[in-house]
XYZ file of C-alpha atoms in Angstrom:
417
model
C -28.027 35.548 3.118
C -28.317 31.841 1.002
C -29.533 28.858 2.408
C -28.052 25.845 2.170
C -29.649 21.809 2.700
C -28.871 21.024 6.006
C -27.435 24.104 7.109
C -24.248 22.903 5.309
C -21.821 24.997 2.948
C -19.968 23.558 0.553
C -16.507 24.758 0.507
C -15.102 26.962 3.722
C -15.189 30.453 3.066
C -11.954 32.878 3.144
C -12.193 35.287 5.975
C -12.186 38.223 4.252
C -15.389 36.968 2.226
C -17.331 36.099 5.864
C -16.092 39.246 6.995
C -18.117 41.263 4.194
C -20.816 38.988 5.216
C -20.896 39.753 8.910
C -20.890 43.554 7.356
C -23.560 43.078 4.892
C -25.356 41.696 7.809
C -25.132 44.313 9.970
C -25.404 47.292 7.341
C -29.042 48.359 9.550
C -26.745 49.601 12.556
C -26.111 52.293 9.905
C -29.248 54.257 10.501
C -29.872 58.000 10.621
C -32.730 57.079 13.281
C -29.565 55.230 15.142
C -28.118 58.471 16.521
C -28.225 60.922 19.668
C -26.858 64.080 20.977
C -24.643 63.749 24.233
C -23.038 65.758 26.299
C -19.301 65.189 25.817
C -18.391 63.325 29.046
C -21.758 60.483 27.964
C -20.002 60.298 24.138
C -17.018 58.627 25.864
C -16.270 55.401 23.609
C -19.051 56.143 20.565
C -18.533 57.079 17.093
C -19.362 60.739 16.123
C -21.825 60.624 13.001
C -20.877 63.590 11.632
C -17.407 65.771 10.817
C -17.118 68.743 13.193
C -15.343 71.693 11.828
C -13.834 73.989 14.612
C -16.286 76.922 14.991
C -12.891 78.793 16.568
C -9.545 78.805 15.989
C -6.886 77.452 18.324
C -5.357 79.080 20.368
C -8.157 81.507 19.770
C -5.820 84.752 20.457
C -1.799 84.440 20.456
C -0.336 83.256 23.756
C 3.088 83.108 25.812
C 4.490 79.493 25.895
C 6.167 80.694 28.836
C 6.326 82.592 32.279
C 8.832 85.529 31.069
C 8.782 89.230 29.617
C 6.572 89.999 26.411
C 9.213 92.077 24.134
C 9.354 94.020 20.822
C 12.202 91.634 19.117
C 12.745 94.581 17.492
C 13.999 96.437 20.933
C 16.635 94.104 21.960
C 20.388 94.162 20.169
C 23.226 91.516 19.776
C 24.444 92.678 22.837
C 20.451 92.630 25.100
C 19.006 95.703 26.013
C 17.616 97.199 29.648
C 13.889 98.146 29.413
C 11.306 99.172 31.379
C 9.417 96.825 33.223
C 5.523 97.958 33.310
C 2.262 95.850 34.630
C 2.269 92.282 34.465
C 0.254 90.528 31.881
C -2.101 87.484 33.739
C -3.605 84.697 31.777
C -6.872 85.206 31.227
C -6.859 89.262 30.979
C -6.520 91.639 27.952
C -3.510 93.487 28.225
C -2.777 97.073 26.954
C -0.329 97.502 23.673
C 3.171 97.549 24.781
C 4.936 100.679 24.119
C 8.752 100.611 22.272
C 11.280 100.234 25.104
C 9.000 98.064 27.697
C 8.649 94.593 28.152
C 5.620 93.249 30.694
C 6.263 90.424 32.478
C 3.642 87.570 31.160
C 2.331 83.779 32.188
C 2.217 81.053 30.299
C -1.188 81.281 28.536
C -1.649 84.845 29.037
C -2.552 87.207 25.707
C 0.229 88.657 23.786
C -0.228 92.410 24.039
C -0.546 93.790 20.492
C 2.915 95.220 19.595
C 5.094 92.394 21.180
C 6.121 89.545 19.106
C 8.223 87.150 21.316
C 8.836 85.928 24.404
C 11.824 86.097 27.074
C 11.664 83.412 29.292
C 12.296 84.532 33.102
C 15.491 82.370 33.643
C 17.538 84.130 30.937
C 16.465 87.750 32.582
C 18.108 89.679 34.701
C 17.261 89.746 37.336
C 15.716 85.912 36.590
C 13.021 86.657 38.858
C 9.832 89.278 38.683
C 9.392 91.757 41.161
C 8.607 91.546 44.344
C 5.361 92.549 46.153
C 5.672 95.224 48.584
C 4.418 95.293 51.999
C 0.934 96.880 51.337
C 0.556 94.262 48.062
C 1.164 96.697 45.647
C 3.908 95.671 43.666
C 6.305 98.355 42.286
C 7.185 97.398 37.925
C 9.195 100.627 38.011
C 12.634 99.641 37.206
C 14.672 98.180 34.463
C 15.276 94.267 33.250
C 18.281 93.733 31.152
C 16.748 90.772 28.709
C 19.123 88.926 25.808
C 17.973 89.302 21.852
C 15.355 86.985 20.410
C 14.083 86.341 17.242
C 10.500 87.215 16.245
C 7.591 84.630 17.760
C 10.052 82.923 20.492
C 7.889 81.410 22.549
C 4.926 82.565 21.420
C 1.948 80.786 20.598
C 0.424 82.231 17.374
C -3.150 82.447 17.170
C -4.517 79.118 15.131
C -1.329 77.398 15.437
C -3.541 74.167 16.248
C -6.333 74.604 14.609
C -7.961 77.308 12.384
C -11.663 78.661 12.689
C -13.530 76.543 9.967
C -10.912 74.032 9.458
C -11.990 70.186 10.146
C -11.092 68.866 13.670
C -12.843 65.606 13.421
C -14.288 63.222 10.541
C -17.456 61.364 11.204
C -16.552 57.894 12.118
C -14.256 59.166 14.689
C -14.075 57.089 17.785
C -14.687 59.796 20.342
C -12.120 58.881 22.755
C -10.343 61.408 25.981
C -8.134 63.207 23.659
C -11.318 64.027 20.864
C -13.747 64.857 23.824
C -11.013 67.347 25.070
C -11.052 69.023 21.368
C -14.465 68.923 21.217
C -14.339 71.034 24.733
C -11.527 73.203 23.871
C -13.607 74.203 20.528
C -16.463 75.033 22.761
C -18.900 72.118 21.963
C -20.985 70.971 24.721
C -22.532 68.149 22.748
C -22.453 65.864 19.930
C -24.388 63.328 17.677
C -23.222 59.775 17.840
C -24.290 56.649 16.806
C -26.810 55.073 19.070
C -25.019 51.504 20.933
C -25.958 48.436 19.840
C -27.765 46.135 21.905
C -26.561 41.973 21.747
C -28.428 39.357 23.418
C -25.772 36.886 24.121
C -26.483 33.093 24.943
C -23.751 30.524 26.024
C -24.826 26.880 25.181
C -24.347 23.040 26.464
C -25.219 20.817 28.350
C -21.896 20.453 30.181
C -21.409 24.198 31.291
C -22.193 25.677 34.190
C -21.934 29.337 35.556
C -18.970 30.041 37.840
C -19.542 29.401 41.933
C -21.431 26.289 41.191
C -20.251 22.868 42.170
C -18.220 21.386 39.239
C -19.921 18.282 38.946
C -17.997 15.023 36.464
C -17.820 16.279 32.878
C -19.362 19.439 33.740
C -16.870 23.097 33.243
C -17.169 26.731 34.206
C -18.816 28.842 31.443
C -15.907 31.315 31.042
C -17.186 32.307 27.212
C -20.109 34.232 28.810
C -17.870 36.662 30.449
C -15.323 36.778 28.237
C -17.810 38.029 25.363
C -19.888 39.941 27.292
C -16.151 41.668 28.858
C -15.281 42.061 25.007
C -18.624 43.658 23.609
C -18.899 46.243 26.653
C -15.570 47.059 26.335
C -16.047 47.119 22.762
C -18.984 49.819 23.533
C -21.947 47.349 23.117
C -24.941 47.252 25.727
C -24.838 43.319 26.406
C -28.120 41.243 27.481
C -27.114 37.806 28.351
C -29.224 35.147 29.341
C -29.454 32.135 31.387
C -27.123 29.125 29.942
C -29.389 27.251 26.872
C -28.919 23.362 27.424
C -28.312 21.048 24.878
C -32.408 21.630 24.389
C -33.157 23.159 21.219
C -36.892 24.492 22.313
C -35.002 25.395 25.306
C -32.712 27.523 23.306
C -36.219 28.672 21.108
C -37.631 29.838 24.569
C -34.624 32.424 25.611
C -34.005 33.392 21.895
C -37.788 34.088 21.386
C -37.646 36.051 24.686
C -34.832 38.205 24.484
C -35.052 38.948 20.080
C -37.319 41.600 20.524
C -35.293 44.158 22.357
C -31.943 43.012 20.567
C -29.997 44.641 17.543
C -28.098 41.370 17.312
C -27.979 38.116 18.257
C -24.988 36.374 19.503
C -24.957 32.571 20.867
C -21.505 30.545 21.633
C -21.145 26.820 20.726
C -23.480 24.360 18.840
C -22.472 25.541 15.571
C -20.045 22.243 14.634
C -21.275 19.314 12.552
C -22.307 17.134 15.480
C -24.923 15.015 15.610
C -26.280 17.308 19.214
C -25.719 20.734 17.895
C -28.745 22.711 19.713
C -28.183 25.645 17.977
C -28.312 24.361 14.336
C -31.667 22.523 15.854
C -32.899 25.680 17.280
C -32.542 27.815 14.118
C -34.034 24.726 11.656
C -36.376 27.122 9.182
C -34.497 30.383 9.728
C -32.504 32.124 7.194
C -29.680 31.300 8.632
C -26.437 29.633 7.292
C -23.937 27.541 9.208
C -20.384 27.183 7.351
C -16.765 26.758 7.490
C -14.880 29.530 7.460
C -11.086 29.139 6.497
C -9.591 29.977 9.745
C -7.957 28.792 12.856
C -9.096 28.880 15.208
C -12.702 30.145 14.656
C -13.865 27.923 11.506
C -17.402 26.707 12.437
C -20.010 29.906 12.446
C -23.351 30.567 11.623
C -24.460 33.501 9.895
C -28.203 34.922 9.069
C -31.217 36.216 11.213
C -33.981 34.522 13.877
C -37.008 36.108 13.621
C -35.915 39.379 11.565
C -32.882 39.604 14.304
C -29.546 39.164 12.829
C -27.865 36.590 14.417
C -24.343 35.057 14.503
C -22.732 31.805 16.080
C -19.666 31.712 17.273
C -17.961 28.245 17.975
C -18.396 26.918 21.411
C -14.596 26.808 22.617
C -13.562 30.674 23.980
C -10.393 31.331 21.860
C -12.467 30.621 18.980
C -15.228 33.267 20.439
C -12.827 35.668 20.543
C -11.132 35.604 17.883
C -14.543 35.334 16.177
C -15.195 38.536 17.712
C -11.832 40.646 17.057
C -12.123 39.259 13.039
C -15.914 39.781 12.171
C -17.952 41.624 14.202
C -15.704 44.297 15.830
C -14.695 45.429 12.873
C -18.098 45.431 11.167
C -19.012 47.962 13.909
C -15.857 50.091 13.935
C -17.518 50.888 10.374
C -20.630 50.902 10.886
C -20.892 52.758 14.204
C -17.084 54.360 14.491
C -17.010 52.158 17.936
C -14.737 50.542 19.108
C -11.632 52.195 17.508
C -10.084 49.069 14.896
C -7.257 47.690 16.383
C -3.946 48.606 15.595
C -2.176 46.434 13.516
C 1.479 46.443 13.556
C 4.753 44.403 12.277
C 6.817 42.191 14.336
C 9.559 39.723 14.355
C 8.615 36.149 15.098
C 11.108 34.568 18.083
C 10.262 31.546 17.552
C 9.373 29.597 13.767
C 5.495 28.267 13.619
C 4.107 25.944 11.291
C 0.426 26.699 10.077
C -2.057 24.891 7.990
C -1.882 25.796 3.905
C -5.174 26.857 3.423
C -6.310 28.224 6.436
C -5.555 31.936 8.429
C -4.163 31.013 11.312
C -4.345 33.309 14.629
C -2.018 32.586 17.712
C -1.544 34.671 20.454
C 1.276 36.137 21.593
C 3.277 38.873 23.351
C 4.730 41.751 21.821
C 8.597 42.389 23.645
C 10.764 45.556 24.233
C 12.652 44.378 21.442
C 9.492 44.872 18.496
C 10.117 40.530 18.615
C 7.090 38.653 19.578
C 6.720 35.556 21.007
C 3.909 33.100 20.683
C 1.698 32.301 23.728
C 0.688 28.596 24.378
C -0.205 26.610 21.193
C -2.892 26.397 18.390
C -5.554 25.111 21.060
C -8.761 27.018 21.312
C -9.085 26.281 24.507
C -5.843 27.398 25.994
C -7.344 30.217 28.201
C -4.384 31.072 30.863
C -2.559 31.308 27.029
C -4.621 34.331 25.681
C -4.571 35.710 29.639
C -1.096 36.100 28.991
C -1.157 37.774 25.413
C -1.455 41.300 24.340
C -1.510 40.580 20.548
C -3.196 38.276 18.322
C -0.468 36.975 15.376
C -1.856 36.737 12.172
C -0.467 33.853 9.621
C -2.384 34.620 5.894
C -3.993 31.932 4.113
C -1.145 30.019 2.005
C 1.635 30.560 4.639
C 2.484 26.898 5.526
C 5.871 27.948 7.872
C 7.780 31.034 8.890
C 11.303 31.400 10.647
C 12.212 32.787 13.472
C 13.216 36.731 12.924
C 10.728 36.601 10.278
C 8.097 39.238 10.363
C 4.134 39.234 11.434
C 0.831 41.412 11.127
C 0.190 41.781 14.749
C -3.020 43.282 16.347
C -3.320 45.139 19.650
C -5.425 43.480 22.502
């Protein structure tokens, strides 16, 4: 990591270049030592370390898609046929082979008998109901049922039609959600090797900041950064350790960092990274291999990056929207790449419902609401303090550097939040 005199970069760094720098900083998170084997339900939200091949086929045997009659399709002519009813095939049983000229009542999910190649749904049968049990509980399966002609394979789920044994079920790096864990369970896999969750030391700074719930003295504001970032980090699968709010005394901040950094994989601070006279994070990092620079992004331009006592460090700006945008643009993608979790944000294309202007040399990130008609409504203005607008948004709207004006109806990339 290159240090600049007085912690100052000569030129604004591009968003892509800073994202690459953050990825390089966090490369140690991708390590064979940072894995663990967990039961499926405990692996929710984690990233899969290795490819998983299917040990069995799904379905493992041909089974019925409907409640109905298992038949030999060749027994049914164009006008249908009367077939003798044989004992039923409930789910979970191993049925006897189906003889020619017979039909077996079969339940959804039950194994298709040998010899059968189709299922006729019960509602197409005459009568359109299964025989009733007798008074003694026994079922009289003697008699015939009239069934229409049907094609081979109708309402039959073929063995391996979902996935065949030996095929790749999940790729390494997959974020394990309910559907992925359900697939592993269906394959009979009880546990998986996943990346360990990273631990983040989160420190908010500022003499003007107080915890919610305390009296708000003149000149003070409530700390939203801590809650905002901790929630975003926890949702992304990180283990978060929060310190007390640091004042603008560098010695106090240093004490907080030195007390918490030995148990952290990453340090993230908010505030104190700009070019002002009393930027506590910049002062506290004196002598550390940390660079303070400006990224060509709005909001979230001022950034800090490096290591503190050997622990990776990221310094985010102090305004709350800038904090969240910094997390979404730089930290979250690196975690997705190295740990497989969280899942990457889903990029979509949407039409602006109003015009906007953007600085020529900055990547602008606006907040918006994706509407049912595919348009996006901008929420609030460009300001990095507009928490109410952020809370009313469900997408981040991206305006690349070099684009200065967009008209209503123009397409933009949005990331679903």
